[in-house]
mmCIF file of C-alpha atoms in Angstrom:
data_model
loop_
_atom_site.group_PDB
_atom_site.id
_atom_site.type_symbol
_atom_site.label_atom_id
_atom_site.label_comp_id
_atom_site.label_asym_id
_atom_site.label_seq_id
_atom_site.Cartn_x
_atom_site.Cartn_y
_atom_site.Cartn_z
ATOM 1 C CA MET A 16 5.809 -76.715 -52.325
ATOM 2 C CA TYR A 17 3.623 -73.308 -51.944
ATOM 3 C CA ILE A 18 6.698 -70.945 -53.590
ATOM 4 C CA THR A 19 7.610 -73.261 -56.443
ATOM 5 C CA GLU A 20 5.915 -70.311 -58.382
ATOM 6 C CA LEU A 21 8.031 -67.509 -57.144
ATOM 7 C CA SER A 22 11.230 -69.327 -57.240
ATOM 8 C CA THR A 23 14.096 -69.730 -59.836
ATOM 9 C CA THR A 24 12.637 -74.027 -59.788
ATOM 10 C CA HIS A 25 9.542 -71.942 -62.338
ATOM 11 C CA SER A 26 11.600 -69.452 -63.728
ATOM 12 C CA GLN A 27 14.855 -67.106 -63.702
ATOM 13 C CA THR A 28 12.361 -63.763 -64.931
ATOM 14 C CA GLN A 29 12.126 -61.009 -62.338
ATOM 15 C CA LEU A 30 9.242 -60.834 -60.326
ATOM 16 C CA GLN A 31 7.477 -58.119 -60.661
ATOM 17 C CA ARG A 32 6.352 -55.469 -57.379
ATOM 18 C CA ILE A 33 2.715 -55.395 -58.093
ATOM 19 C CA GLY A 34 2.066 -53.144 -54.579
ATOM 20 C CA GLN A 35 3.330 -51.382 -52.128
ATOM 21 C CA GLY A 36 2.000 -50.959 -48.902
ATOM 22 C CA PHE A 37 2.611 -49.656 -45.126
ATOM 23 C CA CYS A 38 3.462 -52.904 -44.315
ATOM 24 C CA GLY A 39 5.675 -53.763 -47.420
ATOM 25 C CA SER A 40 5.570 -54.452 -51.022
ATOM 26 C CA VAL A 41 4.083 -56.918 -53.252
ATOM 27 C CA TRP A 42 5.646 -59.302 -55.911
ATOM 28 C CA ALA A 43 4.426 -62.023 -58.406
ATOM 29 C CA HIS A 44 5.319 -63.411 -61.469
ATOM 30 C CA PRO A 45 4.568 -60.835 -64.452
ATOM 31 C CA PHE A 46 2.091 -61.364 -66.950
ATOM 32 C CA PRO A 47 1.161 -62.499 -69.496
ATOM 33 C CA ASP A 48 3.178 -65.925 -68.054
ATOM 34 C CA VAL A 49 0.734 -66.223 -65.102
ATOM 35 C CA ASP A 50 -1.777 -69.006 -65.682
ATOM 36 C CA PHE A 51 -5.102 -67.975 -64.718
ATOM 37 C CA ARG A 52 -5.763 -71.553 -64.642
ATOM 38 C CA SER A 53 -4.323 -72.273 -61.623
ATOM 39 C CA SER A 54 -4.049 -70.083 -58.375
ATOM 40 C CA ALA A 55 -1.394 -68.140 -58.858
ATOM 41 C CA LEU A 56 1.068 -66.518 -55.646
ATOM 42 C CA VAL A 57 2.011 -63.519 -54.408
ATOM 43 C CA LEU A 58 4.966 -62.687 -52.001
ATOM 44 C CA LYS A 59 4.639 -59.828 -49.458
ATOM 45 C CA ARG A 60 7.979 -58.393 -47.808
ATOM 46 C CA GLU A 61 7.890 -56.705 -44.638
ATOM 47 C CA ASP A 62 9.598 -53.895 -46.039
ATOM 48 C CA GLY A 63 7.289 -51.165 -45.183
ATOM 49 C CA GLY A 64 6.852 -48.624 -42.638
ATOM 50 C CA PRO A 65 7.885 -49.208 -38.728
ATOM 51 C CA GLY A 66 5.844 -51.100 -36.997
ATOM 52 C CA ARG A 67 4.320 -53.222 -38.892
ATOM 53 C CA SER A 68 4.029 -57.268 -38.718
ATOM 54 C CA LEU A 69 3.572 -59.773 -41.163
ATOM 55 C CA LEU A 70 3.596 -62.247 -38.879
ATOM 56 C CA ARG A 71 0.545 -60.428 -36.921
ATOM 57 C CA GLU A 72 -1.074 -60.069 -40.500
ATOM 58 C CA TYR A 73 -0.275 -64.119 -41.006
ATOM 59 C CA GLN A 74 -1.523 -64.871 -37.693
ATOM 60 C CA MET A 75 -5.096 -62.734 -38.016
ATOM 61 C CA HIS A 76 -5.812 -63.753 -41.420
ATOM 62 C CA HIS A 77 -5.432 -67.749 -40.269
ATOM 63 C CA GLN A 78 -7.941 -66.388 -36.992
ATOM 64 C CA ILE A 79 -10.062 -65.344 -39.447
ATOM 65 C CA LEU A 80 -9.986 -68.254 -41.997
ATOM 66 C CA ALA A 81 -10.839 -70.725 -39.037
ATOM 67 C CA ALA A 82 -13.451 -68.849 -37.948
ATOM 68 C CA LEU A 83 -14.941 -69.119 -41.936
ATOM 69 C CA GLN A 84 -14.267 -73.047 -41.493
ATOM 70 C CA ALA A 85 -15.918 -73.057 -38.288
ATOM 71 C CA SER A 86 -18.880 -71.339 -39.293
ATOM 72 C CA LYS A 87 -22.171 -73.561 -40.222
ATOM 73 C CA ASN A 88 -23.373 -70.989 -42.129
ATOM 74 C CA VAL A 89 -22.515 -67.129 -43.161
ATOM 75 C CA PRO A 90 -25.501 -65.421 -44.203
ATOM 76 C CA ALA A 91 -24.193 -64.259 -47.966
ATOM 77 C CA ALA A 92 -25.723 -64.057 -51.188
ATOM 78 C CA TYR A 93 -22.992 -62.905 -53.237
ATOM 79 C CA ARG A 94 -19.899 -64.046 -53.067
ATOM 80 C CA VAL A 95 -17.112 -62.376 -50.660
ATOM 81 C CA ASN A 96 -13.609 -63.806 -51.226
ATOM 82 C CA ILE A 97 -10.723 -64.211 -48.854
ATOM 83 C CA PRO A 98 -6.971 -65.137 -50.659
ATOM 84 C CA VAL A 99 -6.093 -68.280 -49.467
ATOM 85 C CA SER A 100 -2.622 -68.239 -46.902
ATOM 86 C CA PHE A 101 0.014 -70.809 -47.366
ATOM 87 C CA LEU A 102 3.751 -69.440 -45.460
ATOM 88 C CA PHE A 103 4.863 -67.456 -43.602
ATOM 89 C CA MET A 104 9.187 -67.242 -43.719
ATOM 90 C CA ASP A 105 11.374 -65.460 -41.556
ATOM 91 C CA GLU A 106 15.141 -64.324 -42.732
ATOM 92 C CA THR A 107 15.970 -67.280 -41.817
ATOM 93 C CA SER A 108 13.882 -69.543 -44.199
ATOM 94 C CA PRO A 109 15.867 -71.959 -46.988
ATOM 95 C CA HIS A 110 12.829 -70.667 -49.137
ATOM 96 C CA TRP A 111 14.829 -67.516 -49.899
ATOM 97 C CA ALA A 112 18.273 -69.324 -51.640
ATOM 98 C CA SER A 113 15.492 -69.830 -54.473
ATOM 99 C CA ILE A 114 13.617 -66.713 -54.296
ATOM 100 C CA LEU A 115 16.307 -63.372 -54.237
ATOM 101 C CA THR A 116 18.044 -64.245 -56.962
ATOM 102 C CA ARG A 117 14.569 -63.141 -59.063
ATOM 103 C CA LEU A 118 14.296 -59.857 -56.762
ATOM 104 C CA PRO A 119 16.466 -56.674 -57.392
ATOM 105 C CA PRO A 120 19.746 -57.442 -56.435
ATOM 106 C CA GLN A 121 19.555 -54.926 -53.213
ATOM 107 C CA TYR A 122 17.281 -56.914 -51.589
ATOM 108 C CA THR A 123 17.626 -59.612 -48.476
ATOM 109 C CA ALA A 124 15.812 -61.930 -46.693
ATOM 110 C CA CYS A 125 13.067 -60.657 -44.450
ATOM 111 C CA ASN A 126 9.972 -61.800 -42.780
ATOM 112 C CA ALA A 127 7.606 -62.346 -45.608
ATOM 113 C CA SER A 128 4.536 -64.414 -46.521
ATOM 114 C CA VAL A 129 2.786 -66.025 -49.295
ATOM 115 C CA SER A 130 -0.358 -66.019 -50.875
ATOM 116 C CA GLU A 131 -3.324 -66.332 -53.320
ATOM 117 C CA ARG A 132 -2.892 -63.662 -56.121
ATOM 118 C CA ILE A 133 -6.300 -61.531 -56.433
ATOM 119 C CA MET A 134 -6.519 -61.367 -60.532
ATOM 120 C CA PRO A 135 -6.891 -58.361 -61.176
ATOM 121 C CA MET A 136 -9.025 -56.597 -63.629
ATOM 122 C CA PRO A 137 -8.755 -57.512 -67.552
ATOM 123 C CA GLN A 138 -7.548 -55.364 -70.449
ATOM 124 C CA ASN A 139 -11.127 -54.170 -71.227
ATOM 125 C CA VAL A 140 -11.949 -52.862 -67.860
ATOM 126 C CA ARG A 141 -9.129 -51.099 -67.788
ATOM 127 C CA GLN A 142 -9.904 -49.642 -71.236
ATOM 128 C CA LEU A 143 -13.245 -48.475 -69.561
ATOM 129 C CA LEU A 144 -11.867 -46.746 -66.586
ATOM 130 C CA GLY A 145 -9.235 -44.967 -68.192
ATOM 131 C CA HIS A 146 -11.641 -43.503 -70.922
ATOM 132 C CA ARG A 147 -14.147 -42.708 -68.541
ATOM 133 C CA PHE A 148 -11.869 -41.020 -65.790
ATOM 134 C CA TRP A 149 -8.907 -40.003 -67.116
ATOM 135 C CA GLY A 150 -8.224 -37.080 -69.394
ATOM 136 C CA GLY A 151 -5.173 -37.351 -70.510
ATOM 137 C CA ASP A 152 -3.472 -40.290 -72.774
ATOM 138 C CA VAL A 153 -5.055 -43.464 -71.998
ATOM 139 C CA ASP A 154 -3.078 -45.461 -74.345
ATOM 140 C CA GLN A 155 -0.209 -44.920 -72.386
ATOM 141 C CA VAL A 156 -2.142 -45.690 -69.145
ATOM 142 C CA ILE A 157 -3.107 -48.760 -70.840
ATOM 143 C CA ASN A 158 0.140 -49.579 -71.721
ATOM 144 C CA ASP A 159 1.984 -49.199 -68.633
ATOM 145 C CA PRO A 160 3.057 -51.917 -67.200
ATOM 146 C CA THR A 161 2.377 -50.773 -63.377
ATOM 147 C CA ASN A 162 -1.069 -50.971 -64.511
ATOM 148 C CA GLU A 163 -1.921 -54.211 -65.443
ATOM 149 C CA HIS A 164 -2.245 -55.252 -61.701
ATOM 150 C CA CYS A 165 -6.058 -53.868 -61.694
ATOM 151 C CA LEU A 166 -7.982 -53.624 -58.474
ATOM 152 C CA ILE A 167 -10.712 -51.351 -57.345
ATOM 153 C CA ARG A 168 -11.295 -50.173 -54.423
ATOM 154 C CA PRO A 169 -15.341 -49.412 -54.294
ATOM 155 C CA TYR A 170 -15.949 -46.149 -52.223
ATOM 156 C CA LEU A 171 -19.807 -46.116 -50.960
ATOM 157 C CA GLY A 172 -19.024 -43.711 -48.517
ATOM 158 C CA ARG A 173 -17.644 -40.859 -50.688
ATOM 159 C CA THR A 174 -18.232 -39.075 -54.046
ATOM 160 C CA ARG A 175 -15.935 -37.513 -55.960
ATOM 161 C CA GLY A 176 -17.724 -33.751 -55.658
ATOM 162 C CA GLY A 177 -17.600 -32.986 -52.032
ATOM 163 C CA GLN A 178 -16.681 -34.521 -48.394
ATOM 164 C CA GLN A 179 -19.205 -37.220 -47.600
ATOM 165 C CA SER A 180 -18.529 -36.751 -43.809
ATOM 166 C CA PRO A 181 -16.633 -34.889 -41.601
ATOM 167 C CA SER A 182 -14.881 -38.473 -40.688
ATOM 168 C CA ASP A 183 -13.058 -38.031 -44.417
ATOM 169 C CA THR A 184 -10.897 -35.438 -44.906
ATOM 170 C CA ARG A 185 -8.791 -36.197 -47.432
ATOM 171 C CA PRO A 186 -7.386 -34.747 -50.955
ATOM 172 C CA ARG A 187 -9.935 -36.068 -53.740
ATOM 173 C CA ARG A 188 -8.324 -35.011 -57.085
ATOM 174 C CA LEU A 189 -6.016 -38.019 -57.893
ATOM 175 C CA ARG A 190 -2.570 -36.192 -59.265
ATOM 176 C CA VAL A 191 -1.391 -39.527 -61.213
ATOM 177 C CA PHE A 192 -4.083 -41.566 -63.028
ATOM 178 C CA SER A 193 -3.321 -44.932 -61.533
ATOM 179 C CA LEU A 194 -4.896 -48.112 -62.074
ATOM 180 C CA ARG A 195 -3.852 -49.612 -59.391
ATOM 181 C CA ASN A 196 -6.325 -50.102 -56.625
ATOM 182 C CA PHE A 197 -8.408 -47.996 -58.260
ATOM 183 C CA PRO A 198 -10.547 -45.844 -56.402
ATOM 184 C CA LEU A 199 -14.212 -46.027 -58.093
ATOM 185 C CA HIS A 200 -16.464 -43.635 -55.505
ATOM 186 C CA LEU A 201 -20.114 -44.150 -55.438
ATOM 187 C CA ASP A 202 -20.530 -41.668 -58.198
ATOM 188 C CA GLN A 203 -18.872 -43.806 -60.897
ATOM 189 C CA ILE A 204 -20.496 -46.650 -59.701
ATOM 190 C CA THR A 205 -23.950 -45.243 -60.063
ATOM 191 C CA GLU A 206 -22.226 -43.959 -63.548
ATOM 192 C CA LEU A 207 -21.054 -47.001 -64.802
ATOM 193 C CA GLY A 208 -24.803 -48.863 -63.782
ATOM 194 C CA LEU A 209 -22.745 -50.902 -60.920
ATOM 195 C CA PRO A 210 -24.556 -53.133 -58.544
ATOM 196 C CA ALA A 211 -23.918 -50.329 -55.010
ATOM 197 C CA ASP A 212 -27.049 -51.824 -53.296
ATOM 198 C CA GLU A 213 -25.244 -55.127 -53.728
ATOM 199 C CA TYR A 214 -21.940 -54.111 -52.812
ATOM 200 C CA ALA A 215 -23.286 -52.455 -49.431
ATOM 201 C CA MET A 216 -24.847 -55.961 -48.432
ATOM 202 C CA VAL A 217 -21.488 -57.780 -49.172
ATOM 203 C CA MET A 218 -19.407 -55.454 -46.920
ATOM 204 C CA ALA A 219 -22.591 -55.749 -44.176
ATOM 205 C CA ASP A 220 -21.960 -59.566 -44.665
ATOM 206 C CA THR A 221 -18.491 -59.250 -44.431
ATOM 207 C CA LEU A 222 -18.319 -57.067 -41.272
ATOM 208 C CA ALA A 223 -20.944 -59.206 -39.210
ATOM 209 C CA PHE A 224 -18.626 -62.641 -39.939
ATOM 210 C CA LEU A 225 -15.628 -60.472 -39.463
ATOM 211 C CA HIS A 226 -16.815 -58.880 -35.713
ATOM 212 C CA TRP A 227 -19.425 -61.534 -34.183
ATOM 213 C CA SER A 228 -17.677 -65.161 -35.902
ATOM 214 C CA ALA A 229 -13.855 -63.790 -36.328
ATOM 215 C CA LYS A 230 -14.246 -62.043 -33.345
ATOM 216 C CA VAL A 231 -11.836 -59.416 -35.034
ATOM 217 C CA ASP A 232 -12.216 -55.176 -35.377
ATOM 218 C CA ALA A 233 -11.719 -55.351 -38.843
ATOM 219 C CA ASN A 234 -9.206 -52.650 -38.694
ATOM 220 C CA ASP A 235 -7.951 -51.287 -42.017
ATOM 221 C CA VAL A 236 -9.542 -54.038 -43.949
ATOM 222 C CA GLU A 237 -9.876 -53.288 -47.531
ATOM 223 C CA PHE A 238 -12.682 -54.832 -49.863
ATOM 224 C CA VAL A 239 -11.218 -54.562 -54.071
ATOM 225 C CA LEU A 240 -13.141 -56.052 -57.185
ATOM 226 C CA ALA A 241 -11.320 -58.069 -58.940
ATOM 227 C CA ARG A 242 -11.717 -61.477 -61.364
ATOM 228 C CA CYS A 243 -13.136 -64.311 -60.026
ATOM 229 C CA ARG A 244 -11.815 -67.148 -59.237
ATOM 230 C CA THR A 245 -11.586 -69.740 -61.970
ATOM 231 C CA GLN A 246 -12.006 -72.533 -60.713
ATOM 232 C CA THR A 247 -15.852 -73.763 -60.081
ATOM 233 C CA GLN A 248 -16.900 -72.572 -57.039
ATOM 234 C CA PRO A 249 -18.370 -74.570 -53.952
ATOM 235 C CA GLU A 250 -21.273 -72.920 -51.810
ATOM 236 C CA ALA A 251 -19.520 -73.786 -48.681
ATOM 237 C CA ALA A 252 -16.392 -72.606 -47.848
ATOM 238 C CA SER A 253 -13.296 -74.857 -47.917
ATOM 239 C CA GLU A 254 -9.116 -74.734 -47.350
ATOM 240 C CA SER A 255 -8.489 -73.941 -51.326
ATOM 241 C CA HIS A 256 -11.468 -71.572 -51.935
ATOM 242 C CA PRO A 257 -11.976 -69.495 -48.837
ATOM 243 C CA GLY A 258 -14.946 -67.272 -49.018
ATOM 244 C CA PHE A 259 -18.437 -66.729 -48.609
ATOM 245 C CA GLY A 260 -21.143 -66.287 -50.670
ATOM 246 C CA SER A 261 -22.474 -68.160 -53.923
ATOM 247 C CA ARG A 262 -23.335 -65.658 -56.221
ATOM 248 C CA GLU A 263 -21.472 -63.258 -58.716
ATOM 249 C CA PHE A 264 -21.777 -59.608 -59.541
ATOM 250 C CA THR A 265 -22.467 -59.832 -63.298
ATOM 251 C CA SER A 266 -21.991 -56.088 -64.280
ATOM 252 C CA GLY A 267 -22.651 -55.377 -68.088
ATOM 253 C CA ALA A 268 -19.711 -52.626 -67.519
ATOM 254 C CA ILE A 269 -17.288 -54.609 -66.232
ATOM 255 C CA GLY A 270 -18.197 -58.181 -66.722
ATOM 256 C CA PRO A 271 -18.492 -60.942 -64.092
ATOM 257 C CA HIS A 272 -16.420 -59.590 -60.834
ATOM 258 C CA ALA A 273 -15.849 -60.908 -56.932
ATOM 259 C CA MET A 274 -15.451 -58.962 -53.827
ATOM 260 C CA TRP A 275 -12.248 -59.488 -52.211
ATOM 261 C CA ILE A 276 -11.186 -58.601 -48.624
ATOM 262 C CA LEU A 277 -7.675 -58.471 -47.468
ATOM 263 C CA ASP A 278 -5.197 -56.697 -45.706
ATOM 264 C CA PHE A 279 -5.204 -57.738 -41.662
ATOM 265 C CA ASP A 280 -2.385 -56.740 -40.553
ATOM 266 C CA CYS A 281 -4.019 -53.612 -38.565
ATOM 267 C CA CYS A 282 -6.807 -56.073 -37.178
ATOM 268 C CA GLY A 283 -7.156 -56.708 -33.764
ATOM 269 C CA GLN A 284 -8.968 -58.640 -31.447
ATOM 270 C CA LEU A 285 -13.019 -57.828 -30.564
ATOM 271 C CA THR A 286 -14.524 -58.424 -27.099
ATOM 272 C CA MET A 287 -18.050 -59.231 -27.463
ATOM 273 C CA ASP A 288 -18.612 -56.460 -24.873
ATOM 274 C CA GLU A 289 -19.261 -52.984 -25.062
ATOM 275 C CA ALA A 290 -15.914 -51.756 -25.103
ATOM 276 C CA GLY A 291 -15.737 -53.819 -28.374
ATOM 277 C CA VAL A 292 -18.607 -52.043 -29.584
ATOM 278 C CA GLU A 293 -16.945 -49.136 -29.092
ATOM 279 C CA GLN A 294 -13.604 -50.188 -30.751
ATOM 280 C CA ALA A 295 -15.499 -51.122 -33.971
ATOM 281 C CA ALA A 296 -17.350 -47.794 -34.341
ATOM 282 C CA LYS A 297 -13.718 -46.463 -34.562
ATOM 283 C CA CYS A 298 -12.466 -48.711 -36.773
ATOM 284 C CA PHE A 299 -15.313 -48.322 -38.796
ATOM 285 C CA TRP A 300 -14.484 -44.298 -38.844
ATOM 286 C CA ARG A 301 -11.126 -44.707 -39.770
ATOM 287 C CA ASN A 302 -11.547 -46.848 -42.350
ATOM 288 C CA ASP A 303 -10.553 -45.650 -46.035
ATOM 289 C CA PRO A 304 -14.638 -44.921 -46.996
ATOM 290 C CA PHE A 305 -15.626 -48.408 -48.624
ATOM 291 C CA TYR A 306 -18.880 -48.593 -46.089
ATOM 292 C CA PRO A 307 -21.875 -46.086 -46.806
ATOM 293 C CA LYS A 308 -21.582 -43.979 -43.788
ATOM 294 C CA PRO A 309 -24.704 -42.163 -42.011
ATOM 295 C CA GLY A 310 -25.505 -38.353 -42.578
ATOM 296 C CA SER A 311 -24.269 -38.649 -46.381
ATOM 297 C CA SER A 312 -24.711 -35.241 -47.969
ATOM 298 C CA SER A 313 -26.446 -36.879 -51.066
ATOM 299 C CA PRO A 314 -29.669 -38.701 -50.999
ATOM 300 C CA ASP A 315 -28.333 -41.972 -52.323
ATOM 301 C CA GLY A 316 -25.631 -42.069 -49.804
ATOM 302 C CA ASP A 317 -28.180 -42.000 -47.487
ATOM 303 C CA ARG A 318 -30.209 -44.472 -48.799
ATOM 304 C CA LEU A 319 -27.255 -46.927 -48.957
ATOM 305 C CA TRP A 320 -26.208 -46.685 -45.687
ATOM 306 C CA GLU A 321 -30.095 -47.612 -44.856
ATOM 307 C CA VAL A 322 -29.208 -50.551 -46.992
ATOM 308 C CA PHE A 323 -25.753 -51.572 -45.179
ATOM 309 C CA LYS A 324 -27.426 -51.010 -41.478
ATOM 310 C CA ALA A 325 -30.283 -53.265 -42.089
ATOM 311 C CA ARG A 326 -28.170 -55.767 -43.784
ATOM 312 C CA PHE A 327 -25.880 -56.378 -41.194
ATOM 313 C CA LEU A 328 -28.399 -56.325 -38.186
ATOM 314 C CA ARG A 329 -30.079 -59.034 -40.540
ATOM 315 C CA ALA A 330 -26.714 -61.193 -40.346
ATOM 316 C CA SER A 331 -25.501 -60.195 -37.416
ATOM 317 C CA GLN A 332 -28.626 -61.658 -35.934
ATOM 318 C CA GLU A 333 -28.496 -64.967 -37.555
ATOM 319 C CA ILE A 334 -24.686 -65.345 -36.637
ATOM 320 C CA LEU A 335 -25.785 -64.711 -32.626
ATOM 321 C CA GLN A 336 -28.864 -66.167 -32.066
ATOM 322 C CA ALA A 337 -27.345 -69.288 -30.140
ATOM 323 C CA GLU A 338 -25.782 -65.986 -27.764
ATOM 324 C CA ASP A 339 -27.382 -64.731 -25.043
ATOM 325 C CA THR A 340 -29.176 -61.665 -25.037
ATOM 326 C CA ALA A 341 -26.313 -59.226 -23.727
ATOM 327 C CA VAL A 342 -24.697 -60.154 -26.938
ATOM 328 C CA GLN A 343 -27.302 -60.022 -29.177
ATOM 329 C CA ARG A 344 -28.144 -56.686 -28.917
ATOM 330 C CA LEU A 345 -24.538 -55.514 -29.845
ATOM 331 C CA PRO A 346 -24.652 -55.101 -33.291
ATOM 332 C CA GLY A 347 -27.730 -52.512 -33.127
ATOM 333 C CA ARG A 348 -25.642 -50.975 -30.633
ATOM 334 C CA LEU A 349 -22.173 -50.726 -32.687
ATOM 335 C CA MET A 350 -25.107 -49.268 -35.390
ATOM 336 C CA ASN A 351 -26.206 -46.447 -32.799
ATOM 337 C CA ARG A 352 -23.239 -45.446 -31.733
ATOM 338 C CA ILE A 353 -21.692 -45.169 -35.458
ATOM 339 C CA VAL A 354 -24.022 -42.659 -35.792
ATOM 340 C CA GLU A 355 -23.304 -41.222 -32.433
ATOM 341 C CA THR A 356 -19.750 -40.842 -33.180
ATOM 342 C CA ARG A 357 -19.942 -39.448 -36.611
ATOM 343 C CA GLY A 358 -17.298 -37.100 -36.967
ATOM 344 C CA ALA A 359 -15.181 -38.024 -33.468
ATOM 345 C CA TRP A 360 -12.555 -40.309 -35.254
ATOM 346 C CA ALA A 361 -11.650 -38.136 -38.620
ATOM 347 C CA LYS A 362 -8.479 -39.913 -40.214
ATOM 348 C CA SER A 363 -5.878 -37.832 -41.398
ATOM 349 C CA PRO A 364 -5.419 -36.574 -45.204
ATOM 350 C CA THR A 365 -2.025 -39.228 -45.241
ATOM 351 C CA GLY A 366 -3.836 -42.139 -43.485
#
């Protein structure tokens, strides 16, 4: 029942590749046929780089969802969504018979997962980003079908103007302007009047939940801004609407939107001890620059780090209030280690 939208039972139209990462390619029913009122699906294939496992991602995804269901109270104000995970298929799955004909001819069965589609930003937001941040032919960018799946990556730990920290060594300039996984840096967030403080608090709440409730290290987890779910949002988490927090972002620049987290294939288990603190600090620095960072070269960056740190400690305290003293000290130790290890775990320019 979970793969109908991706199968020939639903349509003979070719599925559209809407993403490509180290783990594999991502496919979905093309626009404008997607019904935004329903929970659309994506197919993620394990056809990327060696050493990446969709089964591992599926298992970590479900560990996080199970922790969310078991949590009586996740401290958060603004909404954080986690995609629903429906199905894992290996190369022998009978579901491939009704899916492969909607993929290019050379594609064969492999490990794959089916999950909820994160609905992209609408055309008016794509136009805004193109006009503000691209000096070329904006119409060509907007009308390019590959840019329809526009998700925004909020980089609170980086500006366009220079290096934010010794751990952040990748090139700044976009050689090709693409709206897929669009990197929106802190200075751009400020320019658009978007709520950087609230984004920082949401990331802090999420990281506290992942570390202390789900007990995962959050290695290479991705944050994106996208459309809100169209169904009425319950304040409590549910299996059909996994997430926490109830308030939506309502910025006038890009309209109502929500924070989503995804990509769990690199996540590892986190132990509740000093070794876990060291592991979590390394993962913090090795991730893309979503989080505010200590030692920023800008006053806004420094202030945002303090917002993030205070919120993380507060959320962690609420989550760990029933734990023993040694465990309750771990969030503070983690924040200290992040400061102490600034520049120790630089991510390479190629990621």
